[in-house]
């Protein structure tokens, strides 16, 4: 509905009837004047993306150089590349150094791969999954007004879907919708581009972990902690666009020091810090074991790409590798 408001009819809309071409394939969707006819929502989306690309271009007066590290033994090299899972439309992040690594890599290792995440059951391991109470019944009464106001901004079908979600997923959804309403227009992330590229050139793509097991471990977090996460999401004010995009710019510049906005503090995930263990700590530890095992058992060049927050700060993959005696070299 918001997108339809962006559509503006052509200058002769008042004088001539507008023939709808909504159901035609693109090569047949041509109006009498030779222009391509598109549904209003599709045309509005194209306009929105064009404006967003122009805006994003002006925010990047620098050459991107995201951080890349390398670990290796006699016959195996693993490049470690932190990513952003969702980027502004038209955001520049590749450079010659990264593309050289992409060309050299024999295979790609990701957190998850598309075929494994499609249709994943977000209720895995959740007790009482058939009788999840509505979100209003999962929060303290003092947050009821906030939730009701938020739900009034959503279609009824989406409200119903969120009522059926695990509480931590609903909390993340509240944050995502709030950012979207504040003006965020997100596109695909670096992981998506890398997976598509490696598959298109016939190189193997693997997941370093089982997504279902990750979801199940997060669902095991006490419900009280998840509900505090939802309550915090409801009262968190909308963030300015420069704050929303700050981590992406820091990532593209390779800013991974102690003050980097890429660092995820446990309390950033939920007020009780209970979700940090299954979302960060346990996963980082498991990845380190897998990376060391691949150094020992594989040969060739591997590119491991995962969320940038896993490679910075205390308890990061890099810190855990160093603790295990693995030499790390930053190559970009």
PDB file of N, CA and C in Angstrom, residues 24 34 85 91 109 136 139 166-167 192 201 212 231 240 246 292:
ATOM      1  N   UNK A  24       0.776  -9.562 -18.273  1.00  0.00           N
ATOM      2  CA  UNK A  24       1.529  -9.888 -19.476  1.00  0.00           C
ATOM      3  C   UNK A  24       3.006 -10.112 -19.162  1.00  0.00           C
ATOM      4  N   UNK A  34       4.805   2.568 -27.045  1.00  0.00           N
ATOM      5  CA  UNK A  34       6.083   1.865 -27.093  1.00  0.00           C
ATOM      6  C   UNK A  34       6.781   1.726 -25.764  1.00  0.00           C
ATOM      7  N   UNK A  85      24.761  -9.029   6.388  1.00  0.00           N
ATOM      8  CA  UNK A  85      23.742  -9.891   5.790  1.00  0.00           C
ATOM      9  C   UNK A  85      22.718  -9.138   4.952  1.00  0.00           C
ATOM     10  N   UNK A  91      24.941  -0.469  -2.489  1.00  0.00           N
ATOM     11  CA  UNK A  91      26.105  -0.259  -1.620  1.00  0.00           C
ATOM     12  C   UNK A  91      27.337  -0.935  -2.223  1.00  0.00           C
ATOM     13  N   UNK A 109      32.583 -21.278   2.038  1.00  0.00           N
ATOM     14  CA  UNK A 109      31.996 -21.776   3.275  1.00  0.00           C
ATOM     15  C   UNK A 109      31.187 -20.649   3.902  1.00  0.00           C
ATOM     16  N   UNK A 136       0.468 -10.376  22.944  1.00  0.00           N
ATOM     17  CA  UNK A 136      -0.057  -9.581  24.057  1.00  0.00           C
ATOM     18  C   UNK A 136       0.019 -10.347  25.378  1.00  0.00           C
ATOM     19  N   UNK A 139       3.847 -10.543  27.215  1.00  0.00           N
ATOM     20  CA  UNK A 139       4.557  -9.378  27.733  1.00  0.00           C
ATOM     21  C   UNK A 139       3.818  -8.808  28.932  1.00  0.00           C
ATOM     22  N   UNK A 166       8.071 -17.825  17.560  1.00  0.00           N
ATOM     23  CA  UNK A 166       8.806 -17.831  18.824  1.00  0.00           C
ATOM     24  C   UNK A 166       9.062 -16.392  19.249  1.00  0.00           C
ATOM     25  N   UNK A 167       9.144 -16.148  20.532  1.00  0.00           N
ATOM     26  CA  UNK A 167       9.212 -14.764  21.020  1.00  0.00           C
ATOM     27  C   UNK A 167      10.445 -14.034  20.509  1.00  0.00           C
ATOM     28  N   UNK A 192      24.772 -13.357   0.144  1.00  0.00           N
ATOM     29  CA  UNK A 192      23.908 -13.729  -0.975  1.00  0.00           C
ATOM     30  C   UNK A 192      24.661 -13.621  -2.298  1.00  0.00           C
ATOM     31  N   UNK A 201      29.704 -20.076 -11.146  1.00  0.00           N
ATOM     32  CA  UNK A 201      30.959 -20.499 -11.784  1.00  0.00           C
ATOM     33  C   UNK A 201      31.289 -21.960 -11.468  1.00  0.00           C
ATOM     34  N   UNK A 212      19.078 -25.640  11.389  1.00  0.00           N
ATOM     35  CA  UNK A 212      18.040 -26.152  12.281  1.00  0.00           C
ATOM     36  C   UNK A 212      18.524 -26.299  13.705  1.00  0.00           C
ATOM     37  N   UNK A 231      10.005  -7.027  24.806  1.00  0.00           N
ATOM     38  CA  UNK A 231       9.621  -5.777  25.472  1.00  0.00           C
ATOM     39  C   UNK A 231      10.614  -4.671  25.147  1.00  0.00           C
ATOM     40  N   UNK A 240      17.984   6.646  13.487  1.00  0.00           N
ATOM     41  CA  UNK A 240      18.226   7.471  12.310  1.00  0.00           C
ATOM     42  C   UNK A 240      18.911   6.628  11.233  1.00  0.00           C
ATOM     43  N   UNK A 246      25.543   2.850   9.805  1.00  0.00           N
ATOM     44  CA  UNK A 246      26.893   2.992  10.343  1.00  0.00           C
ATOM     45  C   UNK A 246      27.715   1.712  10.296  1.00  0.00           C
ATOM     46  N   UNK A 292      39.701 -25.386  12.173  1.00  0.00           N
ATOM     47  CA  UNK A 292      40.941 -26.111  12.476  1.00  0.00           C
ATOM     48  C   UNK A 292      40.904 -27.504  11.849  1.00  0.00           C
TER      49      UNK A 292
END
